[in-house]
mmCIF file of C-alpha atoms in Angstrom:
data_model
loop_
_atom_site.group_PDB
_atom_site.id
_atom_site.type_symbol
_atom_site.label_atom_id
_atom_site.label_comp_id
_atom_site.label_asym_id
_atom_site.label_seq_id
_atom_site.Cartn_x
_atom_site.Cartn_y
_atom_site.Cartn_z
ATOM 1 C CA UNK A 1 63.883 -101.447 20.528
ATOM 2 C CA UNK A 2 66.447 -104.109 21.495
ATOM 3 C CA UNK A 3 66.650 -103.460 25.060
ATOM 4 C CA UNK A 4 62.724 -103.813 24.885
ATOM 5 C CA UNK A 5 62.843 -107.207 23.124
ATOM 6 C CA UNK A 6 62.211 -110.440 25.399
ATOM 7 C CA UNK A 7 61.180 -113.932 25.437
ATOM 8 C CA UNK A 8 58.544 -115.922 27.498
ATOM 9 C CA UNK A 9 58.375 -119.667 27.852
ATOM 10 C CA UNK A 10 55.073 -121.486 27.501
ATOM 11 C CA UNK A 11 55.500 -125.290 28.093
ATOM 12 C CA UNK A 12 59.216 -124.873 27.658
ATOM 13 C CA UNK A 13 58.816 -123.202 23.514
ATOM 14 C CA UNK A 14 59.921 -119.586 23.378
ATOM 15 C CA UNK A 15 57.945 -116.863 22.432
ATOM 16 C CA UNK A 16 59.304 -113.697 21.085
ATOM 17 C CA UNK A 17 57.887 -110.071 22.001
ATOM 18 C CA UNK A 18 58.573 -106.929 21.780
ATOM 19 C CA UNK A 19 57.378 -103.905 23.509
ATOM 20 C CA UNK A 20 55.693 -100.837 22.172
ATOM 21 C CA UNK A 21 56.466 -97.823 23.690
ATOM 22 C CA UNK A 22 53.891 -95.612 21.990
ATOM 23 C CA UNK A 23 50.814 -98.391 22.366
ATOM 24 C CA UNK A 24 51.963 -99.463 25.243
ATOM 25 C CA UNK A 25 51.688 -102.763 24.908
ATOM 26 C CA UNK A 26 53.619 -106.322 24.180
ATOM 27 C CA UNK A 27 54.152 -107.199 20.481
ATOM 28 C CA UNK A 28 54.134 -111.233 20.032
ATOM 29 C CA UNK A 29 55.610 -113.040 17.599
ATOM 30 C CA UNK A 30 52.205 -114.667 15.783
ATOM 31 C CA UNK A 31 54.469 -117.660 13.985
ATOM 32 C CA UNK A 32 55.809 -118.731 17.789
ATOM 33 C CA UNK A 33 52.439 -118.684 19.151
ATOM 34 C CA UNK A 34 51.090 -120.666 15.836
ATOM 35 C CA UNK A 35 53.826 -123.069 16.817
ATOM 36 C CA UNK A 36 53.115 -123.169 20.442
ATOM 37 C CA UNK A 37 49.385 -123.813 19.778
ATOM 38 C CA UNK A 38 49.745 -126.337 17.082
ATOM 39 C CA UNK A 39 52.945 -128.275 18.485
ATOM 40 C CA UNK A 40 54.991 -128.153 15.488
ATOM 41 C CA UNK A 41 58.258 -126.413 14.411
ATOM 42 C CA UNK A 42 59.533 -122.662 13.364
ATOM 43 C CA UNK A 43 59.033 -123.617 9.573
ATOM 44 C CA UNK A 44 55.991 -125.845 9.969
ATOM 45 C CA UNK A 45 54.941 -122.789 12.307
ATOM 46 C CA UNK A 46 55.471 -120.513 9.163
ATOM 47 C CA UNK A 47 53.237 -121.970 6.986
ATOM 48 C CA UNK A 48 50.424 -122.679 8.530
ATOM 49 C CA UNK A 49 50.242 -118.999 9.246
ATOM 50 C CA UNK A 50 50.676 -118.313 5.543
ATOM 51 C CA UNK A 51 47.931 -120.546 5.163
ATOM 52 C CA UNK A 52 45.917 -119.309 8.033
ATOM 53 C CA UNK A 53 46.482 -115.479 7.173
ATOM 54 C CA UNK A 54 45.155 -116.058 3.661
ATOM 55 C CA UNK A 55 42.033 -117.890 4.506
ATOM 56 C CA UNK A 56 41.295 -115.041 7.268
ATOM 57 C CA UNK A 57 41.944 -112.567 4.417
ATOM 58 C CA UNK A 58 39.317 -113.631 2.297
ATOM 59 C CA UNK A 59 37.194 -113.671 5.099
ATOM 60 C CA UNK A 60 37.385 -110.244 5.965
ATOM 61 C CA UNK A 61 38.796 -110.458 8.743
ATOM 62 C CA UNK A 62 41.610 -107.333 8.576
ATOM 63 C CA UNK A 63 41.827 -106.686 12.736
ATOM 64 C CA UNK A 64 44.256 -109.782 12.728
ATOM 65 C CA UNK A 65 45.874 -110.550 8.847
ATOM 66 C CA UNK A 66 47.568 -106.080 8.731
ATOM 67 C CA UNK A 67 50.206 -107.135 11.620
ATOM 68 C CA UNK A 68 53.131 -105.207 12.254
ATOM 69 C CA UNK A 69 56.410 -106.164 11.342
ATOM 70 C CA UNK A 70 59.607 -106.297 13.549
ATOM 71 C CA UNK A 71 62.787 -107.531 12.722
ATOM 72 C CA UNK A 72 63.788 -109.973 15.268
ATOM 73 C CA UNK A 73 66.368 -112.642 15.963
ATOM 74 C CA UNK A 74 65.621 -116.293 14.816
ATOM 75 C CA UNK A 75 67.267 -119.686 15.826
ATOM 76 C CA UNK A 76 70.251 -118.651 13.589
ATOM 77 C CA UNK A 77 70.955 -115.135 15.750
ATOM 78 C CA UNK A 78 70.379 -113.312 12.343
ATOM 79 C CA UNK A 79 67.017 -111.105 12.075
ATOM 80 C CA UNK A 80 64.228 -111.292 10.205
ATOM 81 C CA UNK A 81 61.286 -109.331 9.045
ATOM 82 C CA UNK A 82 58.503 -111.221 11.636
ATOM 83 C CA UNK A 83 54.691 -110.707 11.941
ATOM 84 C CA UNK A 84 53.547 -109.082 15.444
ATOM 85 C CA UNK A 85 50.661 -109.033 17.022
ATOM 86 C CA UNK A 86 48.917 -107.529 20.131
ATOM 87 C CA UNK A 87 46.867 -109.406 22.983
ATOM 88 C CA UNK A 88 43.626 -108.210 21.374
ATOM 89 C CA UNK A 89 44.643 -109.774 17.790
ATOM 90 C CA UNK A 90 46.564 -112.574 19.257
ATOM 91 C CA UNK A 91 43.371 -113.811 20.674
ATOM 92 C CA UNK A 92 41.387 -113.550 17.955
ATOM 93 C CA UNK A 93 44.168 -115.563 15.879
ATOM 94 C CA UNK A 94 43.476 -117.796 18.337
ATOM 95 C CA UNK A 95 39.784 -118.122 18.050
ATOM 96 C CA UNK A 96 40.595 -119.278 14.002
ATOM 97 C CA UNK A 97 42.909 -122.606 15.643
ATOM 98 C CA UNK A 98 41.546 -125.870 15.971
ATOM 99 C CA UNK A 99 43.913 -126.867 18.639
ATOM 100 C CA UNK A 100 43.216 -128.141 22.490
ATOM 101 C CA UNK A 101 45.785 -125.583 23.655
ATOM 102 C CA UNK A 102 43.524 -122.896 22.330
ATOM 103 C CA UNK A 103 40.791 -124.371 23.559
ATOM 104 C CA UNK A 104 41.014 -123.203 27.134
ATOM 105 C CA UNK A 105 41.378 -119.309 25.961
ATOM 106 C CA UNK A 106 38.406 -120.003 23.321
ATOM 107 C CA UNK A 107 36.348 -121.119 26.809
ATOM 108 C CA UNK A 108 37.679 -117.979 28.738
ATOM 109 C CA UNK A 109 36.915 -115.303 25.964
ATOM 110 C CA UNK A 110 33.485 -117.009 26.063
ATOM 111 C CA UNK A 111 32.859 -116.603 29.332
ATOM 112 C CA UNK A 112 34.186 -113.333 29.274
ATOM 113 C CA UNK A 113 32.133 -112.431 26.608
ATOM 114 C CA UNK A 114 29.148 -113.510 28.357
ATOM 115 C CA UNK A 115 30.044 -111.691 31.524
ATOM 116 C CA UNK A 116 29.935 -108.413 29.225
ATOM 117 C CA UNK A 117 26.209 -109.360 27.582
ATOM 118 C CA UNK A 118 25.081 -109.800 31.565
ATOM 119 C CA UNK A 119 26.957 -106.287 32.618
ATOM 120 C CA UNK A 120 25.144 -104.739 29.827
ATOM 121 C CA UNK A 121 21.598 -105.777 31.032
ATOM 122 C CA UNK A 122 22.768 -104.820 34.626
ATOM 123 C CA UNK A 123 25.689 -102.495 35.230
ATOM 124 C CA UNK A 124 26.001 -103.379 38.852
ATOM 125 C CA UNK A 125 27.674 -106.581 37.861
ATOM 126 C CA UNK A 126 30.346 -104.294 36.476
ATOM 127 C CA UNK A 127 30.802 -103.228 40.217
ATOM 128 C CA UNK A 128 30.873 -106.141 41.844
ATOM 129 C CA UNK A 129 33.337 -107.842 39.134
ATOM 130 C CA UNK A 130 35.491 -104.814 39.919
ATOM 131 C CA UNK A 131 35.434 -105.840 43.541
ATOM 132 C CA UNK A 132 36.377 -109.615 43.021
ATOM 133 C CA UNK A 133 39.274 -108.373 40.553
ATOM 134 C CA UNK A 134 40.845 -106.443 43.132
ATOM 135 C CA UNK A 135 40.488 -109.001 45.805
ATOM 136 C CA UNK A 136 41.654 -111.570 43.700
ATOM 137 C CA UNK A 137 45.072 -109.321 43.386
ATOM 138 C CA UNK A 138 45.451 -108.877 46.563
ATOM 139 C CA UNK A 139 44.308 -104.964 47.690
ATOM 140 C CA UNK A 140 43.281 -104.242 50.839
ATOM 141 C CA UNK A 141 39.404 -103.768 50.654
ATOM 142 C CA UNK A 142 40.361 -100.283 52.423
ATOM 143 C CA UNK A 143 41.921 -99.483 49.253
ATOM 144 C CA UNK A 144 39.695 -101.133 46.999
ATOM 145 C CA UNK A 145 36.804 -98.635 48.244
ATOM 146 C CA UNK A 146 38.913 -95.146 47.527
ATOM 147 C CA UNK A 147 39.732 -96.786 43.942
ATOM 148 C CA UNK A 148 35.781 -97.543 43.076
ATOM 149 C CA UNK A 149 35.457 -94.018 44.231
ATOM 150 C CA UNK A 150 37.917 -92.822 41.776
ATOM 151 C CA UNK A 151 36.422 -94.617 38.939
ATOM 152 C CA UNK A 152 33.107 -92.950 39.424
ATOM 153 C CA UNK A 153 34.947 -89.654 39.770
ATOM 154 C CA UNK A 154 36.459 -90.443 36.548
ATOM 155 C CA UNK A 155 33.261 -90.868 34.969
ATOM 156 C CA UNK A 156 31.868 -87.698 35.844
ATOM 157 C CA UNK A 157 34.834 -85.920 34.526
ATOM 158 C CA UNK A 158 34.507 -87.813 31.022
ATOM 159 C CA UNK A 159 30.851 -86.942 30.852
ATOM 160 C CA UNK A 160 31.912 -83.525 31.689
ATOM 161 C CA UNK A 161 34.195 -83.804 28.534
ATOM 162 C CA UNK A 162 31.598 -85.423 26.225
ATOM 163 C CA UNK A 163 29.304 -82.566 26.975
ATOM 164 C CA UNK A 164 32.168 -80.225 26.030
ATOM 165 C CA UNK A 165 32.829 -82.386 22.490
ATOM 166 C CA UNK A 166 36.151 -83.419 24.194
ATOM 167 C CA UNK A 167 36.830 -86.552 21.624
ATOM 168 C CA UNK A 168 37.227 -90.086 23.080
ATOM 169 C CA UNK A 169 41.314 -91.234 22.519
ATOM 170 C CA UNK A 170 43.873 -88.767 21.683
ATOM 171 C CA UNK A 171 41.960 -85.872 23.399
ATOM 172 C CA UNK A 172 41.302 -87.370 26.461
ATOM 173 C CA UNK A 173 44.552 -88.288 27.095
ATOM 174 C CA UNK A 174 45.848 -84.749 26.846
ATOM 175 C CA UNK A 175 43.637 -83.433 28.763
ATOM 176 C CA UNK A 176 44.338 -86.727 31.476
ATOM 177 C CA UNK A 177 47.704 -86.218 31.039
ATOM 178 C CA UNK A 178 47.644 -82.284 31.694
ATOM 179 C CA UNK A 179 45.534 -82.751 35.593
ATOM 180 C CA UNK A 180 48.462 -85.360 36.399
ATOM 181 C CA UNK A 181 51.441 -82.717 35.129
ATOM 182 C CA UNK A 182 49.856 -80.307 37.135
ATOM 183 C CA UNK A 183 49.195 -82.088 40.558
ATOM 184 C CA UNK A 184 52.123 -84.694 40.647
ATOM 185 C CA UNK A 185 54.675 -82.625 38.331
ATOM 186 C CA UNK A 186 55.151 -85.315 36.119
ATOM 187 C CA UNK A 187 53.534 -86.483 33.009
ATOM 188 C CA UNK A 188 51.791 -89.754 32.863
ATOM 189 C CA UNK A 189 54.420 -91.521 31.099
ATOM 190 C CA UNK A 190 56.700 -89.752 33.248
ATOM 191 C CA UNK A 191 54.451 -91.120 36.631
ATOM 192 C CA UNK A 192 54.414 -94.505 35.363
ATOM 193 C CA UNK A 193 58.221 -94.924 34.275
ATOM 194 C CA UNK A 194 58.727 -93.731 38.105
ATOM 195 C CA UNK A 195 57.039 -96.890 39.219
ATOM 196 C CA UNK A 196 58.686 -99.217 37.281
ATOM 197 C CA UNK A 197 55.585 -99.825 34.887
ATOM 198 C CA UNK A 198 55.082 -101.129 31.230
ATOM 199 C CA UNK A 199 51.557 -102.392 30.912
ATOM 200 C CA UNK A 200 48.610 -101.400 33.910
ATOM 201 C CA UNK A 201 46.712 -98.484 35.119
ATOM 202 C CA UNK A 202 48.340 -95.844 36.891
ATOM 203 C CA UNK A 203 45.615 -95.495 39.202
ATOM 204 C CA UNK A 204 45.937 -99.546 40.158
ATOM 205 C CA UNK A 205 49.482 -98.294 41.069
ATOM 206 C CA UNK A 206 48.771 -95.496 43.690
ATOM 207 C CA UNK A 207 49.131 -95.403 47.204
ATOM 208 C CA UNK A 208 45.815 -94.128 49.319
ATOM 209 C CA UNK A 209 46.818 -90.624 49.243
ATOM 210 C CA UNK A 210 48.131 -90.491 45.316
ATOM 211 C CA UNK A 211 44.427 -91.896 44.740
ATOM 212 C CA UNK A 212 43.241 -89.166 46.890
ATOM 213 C CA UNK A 213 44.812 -86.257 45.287
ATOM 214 C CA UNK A 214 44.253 -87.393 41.790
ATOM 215 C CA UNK A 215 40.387 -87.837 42.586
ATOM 216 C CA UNK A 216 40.757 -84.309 44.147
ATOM 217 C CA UNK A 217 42.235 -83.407 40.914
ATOM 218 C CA UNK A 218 39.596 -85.008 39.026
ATOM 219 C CA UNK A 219 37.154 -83.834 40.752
ATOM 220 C CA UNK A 220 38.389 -80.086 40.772
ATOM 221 C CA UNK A 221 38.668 -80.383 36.853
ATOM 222 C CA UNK A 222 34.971 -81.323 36.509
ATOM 223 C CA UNK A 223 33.494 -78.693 39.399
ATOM 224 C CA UNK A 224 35.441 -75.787 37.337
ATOM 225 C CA UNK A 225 34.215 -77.172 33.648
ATOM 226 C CA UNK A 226 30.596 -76.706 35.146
ATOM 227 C CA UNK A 227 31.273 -72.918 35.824
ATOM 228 C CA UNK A 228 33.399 -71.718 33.162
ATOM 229 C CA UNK A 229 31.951 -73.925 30.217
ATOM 230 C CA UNK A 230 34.703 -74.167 27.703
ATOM 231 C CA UNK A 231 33.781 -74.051 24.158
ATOM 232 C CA UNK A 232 37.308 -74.603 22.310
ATOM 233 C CA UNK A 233 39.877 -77.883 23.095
ATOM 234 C CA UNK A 234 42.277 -75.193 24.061
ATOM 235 C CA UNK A 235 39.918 -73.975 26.961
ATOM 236 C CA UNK A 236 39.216 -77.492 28.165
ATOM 237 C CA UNK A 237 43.008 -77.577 28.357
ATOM 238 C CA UNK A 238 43.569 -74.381 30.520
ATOM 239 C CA UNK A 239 40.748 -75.929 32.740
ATOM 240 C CA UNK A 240 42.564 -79.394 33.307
ATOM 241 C CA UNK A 241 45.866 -77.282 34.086
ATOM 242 C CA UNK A 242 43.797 -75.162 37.011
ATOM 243 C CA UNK A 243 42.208 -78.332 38.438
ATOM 244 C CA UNK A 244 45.368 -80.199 38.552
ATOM 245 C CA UNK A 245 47.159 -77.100 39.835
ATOM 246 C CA UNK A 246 44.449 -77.056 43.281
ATOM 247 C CA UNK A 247 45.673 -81.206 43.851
ATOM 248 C CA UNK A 248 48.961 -79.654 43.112
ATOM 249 C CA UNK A 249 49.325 -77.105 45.643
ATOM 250 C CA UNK A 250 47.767 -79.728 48.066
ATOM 251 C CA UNK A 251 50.119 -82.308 47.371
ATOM 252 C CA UNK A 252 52.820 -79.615 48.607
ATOM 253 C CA UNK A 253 51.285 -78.409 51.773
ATOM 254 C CA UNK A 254 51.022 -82.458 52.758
ATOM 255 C CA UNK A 255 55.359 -82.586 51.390
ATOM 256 C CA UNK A 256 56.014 -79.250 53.528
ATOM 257 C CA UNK A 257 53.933 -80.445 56.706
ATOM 258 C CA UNK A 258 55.169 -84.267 56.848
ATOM 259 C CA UNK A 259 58.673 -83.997 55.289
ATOM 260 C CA UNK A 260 57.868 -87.073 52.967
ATOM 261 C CA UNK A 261 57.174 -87.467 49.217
ATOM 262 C CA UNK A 262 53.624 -87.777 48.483
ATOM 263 C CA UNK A 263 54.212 -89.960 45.112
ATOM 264 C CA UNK A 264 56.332 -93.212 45.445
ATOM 265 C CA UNK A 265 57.781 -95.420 43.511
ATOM 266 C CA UNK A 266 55.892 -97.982 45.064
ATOM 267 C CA UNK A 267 53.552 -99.986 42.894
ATOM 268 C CA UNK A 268 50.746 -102.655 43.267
ATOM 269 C CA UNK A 269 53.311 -105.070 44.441
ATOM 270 C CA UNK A 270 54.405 -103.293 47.284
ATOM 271 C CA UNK A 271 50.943 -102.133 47.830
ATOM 272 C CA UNK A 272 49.004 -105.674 47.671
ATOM 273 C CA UNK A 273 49.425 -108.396 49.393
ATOM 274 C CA UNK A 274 50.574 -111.607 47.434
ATOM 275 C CA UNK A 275 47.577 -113.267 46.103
ATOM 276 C CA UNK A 276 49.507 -116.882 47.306
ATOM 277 C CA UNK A 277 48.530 -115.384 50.910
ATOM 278 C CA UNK A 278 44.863 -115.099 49.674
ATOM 279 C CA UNK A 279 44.809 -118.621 48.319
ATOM 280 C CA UNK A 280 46.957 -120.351 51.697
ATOM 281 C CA UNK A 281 44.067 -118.623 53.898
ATOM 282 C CA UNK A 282 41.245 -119.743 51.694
ATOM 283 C CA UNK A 283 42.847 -123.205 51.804
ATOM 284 C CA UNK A 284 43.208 -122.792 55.133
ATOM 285 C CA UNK A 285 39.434 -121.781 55.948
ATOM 286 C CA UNK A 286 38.075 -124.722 54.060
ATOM 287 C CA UNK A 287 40.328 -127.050 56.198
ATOM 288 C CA UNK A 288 39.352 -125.695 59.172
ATOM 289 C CA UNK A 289 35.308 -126.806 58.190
ATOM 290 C CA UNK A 290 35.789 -130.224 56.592
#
């Protein structure tokens, strides 16, 4: 994992991670963020997370206190047996520090939390934060429209599966990743390796037309589960393969007729523009009425 092994600066104190290659997902060191949060050294660092860890303990609380452990290089270039933790534990860890650096992520996961109490009175919100999100990161509102589209093509597929007994997780993503072998010719891993991606959503990564044939894709995959009805896992396999395969033989006839690769390596990057753009033309909007 050593070529996967980085560190990150926050207010000039490193950070050690790590990344996962079967979560996908970054691995932080918990005692560097203890000692980023509470301003003190590696070994003060150290045991206040002792302490912390066994106070949470007899709390109950097991999502954070059963970390992982990875071995990796200290002050001293030797390496050590460390406790890691992902985003979702690292910010509950942080939830349990009295600290004013916390305090601005204790605000955000409370206003986060209260958008999700307000989307789950009125689902529309979900929508519309979905819209903001995008814009904020720079997509073309062109764009932005075809991926909305694809999320609610996505949800009729996974209703499709639940009605099957297609299980939430593992399952899912078997059956996800056998549509996207079938239609691109490369596994999801595979896709998002091509594009130079760790952490994100394929789909955040596609160009117009990749969106386009994986909603076709989708779409195919659902329309054919309503006709042949497949009782076994197996059979909800062979059905993602055939709706995949009809994107699939698409994706070719566009590759014969225009000479050009349909997938790219391109990835939101190249396919947004920078949100500094966004934020000099906002700037440059409310100049223009004071």
């Amino acid at each position: 994992m050593d070529e996967n092994i980085k560190f990150e600066l926050f207010e000039n104190q490193r950070i050690r991670m790590a990344w996962d290659v079967e979560s996908e997902e970054w691995l932080l060191s918990v005692v560097d963020v203890c000692s980023v949060l509470t301003e003190s050294d590696y070994q003060t660092a150290r045991n206040y997370w002792k302490v912390l860890k066994s106070r949470m303990k007899s709390e109950g609380n097991e999502s954070v206190t059963n970390c992982n452990q990875l071995k990796l290089k200290a002050a001293d270039g030797k390496r050590y047996n460390t406790d890691v933790a992902n985003t979702e534990q690292i910010l509950r860890l942080i939830q349990s520090i009295p600290s004013p650096k916390a305090e601005p992520f204790k605000l955000w996961l409370a206003a986060v939390g209260n958008e999700r109490i307000n989307e789950t009175i009125d689902p529309e919100l979900t929508i519309e934060r979905a819209l903001v999100t995008y814009l904020k990161k720079g997509y073309t509102r062109e764009w932005i429209n075809q991926r909305l589209q694809a999320i609610q093509v996505r949800k009729e597929l996974t209703d499709e599966w639940d009605s099957r007994g297609v299980q939430e997780g593992k399952e899912y993503a078997i059956l996800t990743d056998e549509i996207t072998r079938a239609w691109s010719g490369m596994s999801t891993r595979n896709y998002k390796e091509f594009k130079g991606l760790k952490k994100g959503n394929l789909r955040d990564n596609m160009s117009t037309l990749e969106l386009v044939l994986n909603m076709l894709a989708e779409a195919t995959t659902t329309e054919i589960s309503k006709t042949v009805q497949p009782k076994t896992f197996n059979e909800n396999r062979s059905v993602a393969k055939s709706g995949g395969k009809v994107a699939g033989n698409a994706r070719k006839e566009i590759e014969a007729t225009t000479g050009k690769p349909v997938i790219t390596s391109n990835n939101a990057v190249d396919f947004s523009r920078l949100i500094s753009d966004i934020i000099v033309n906002e700037d440059d909007k409310k100049d223009e009425n004071e």
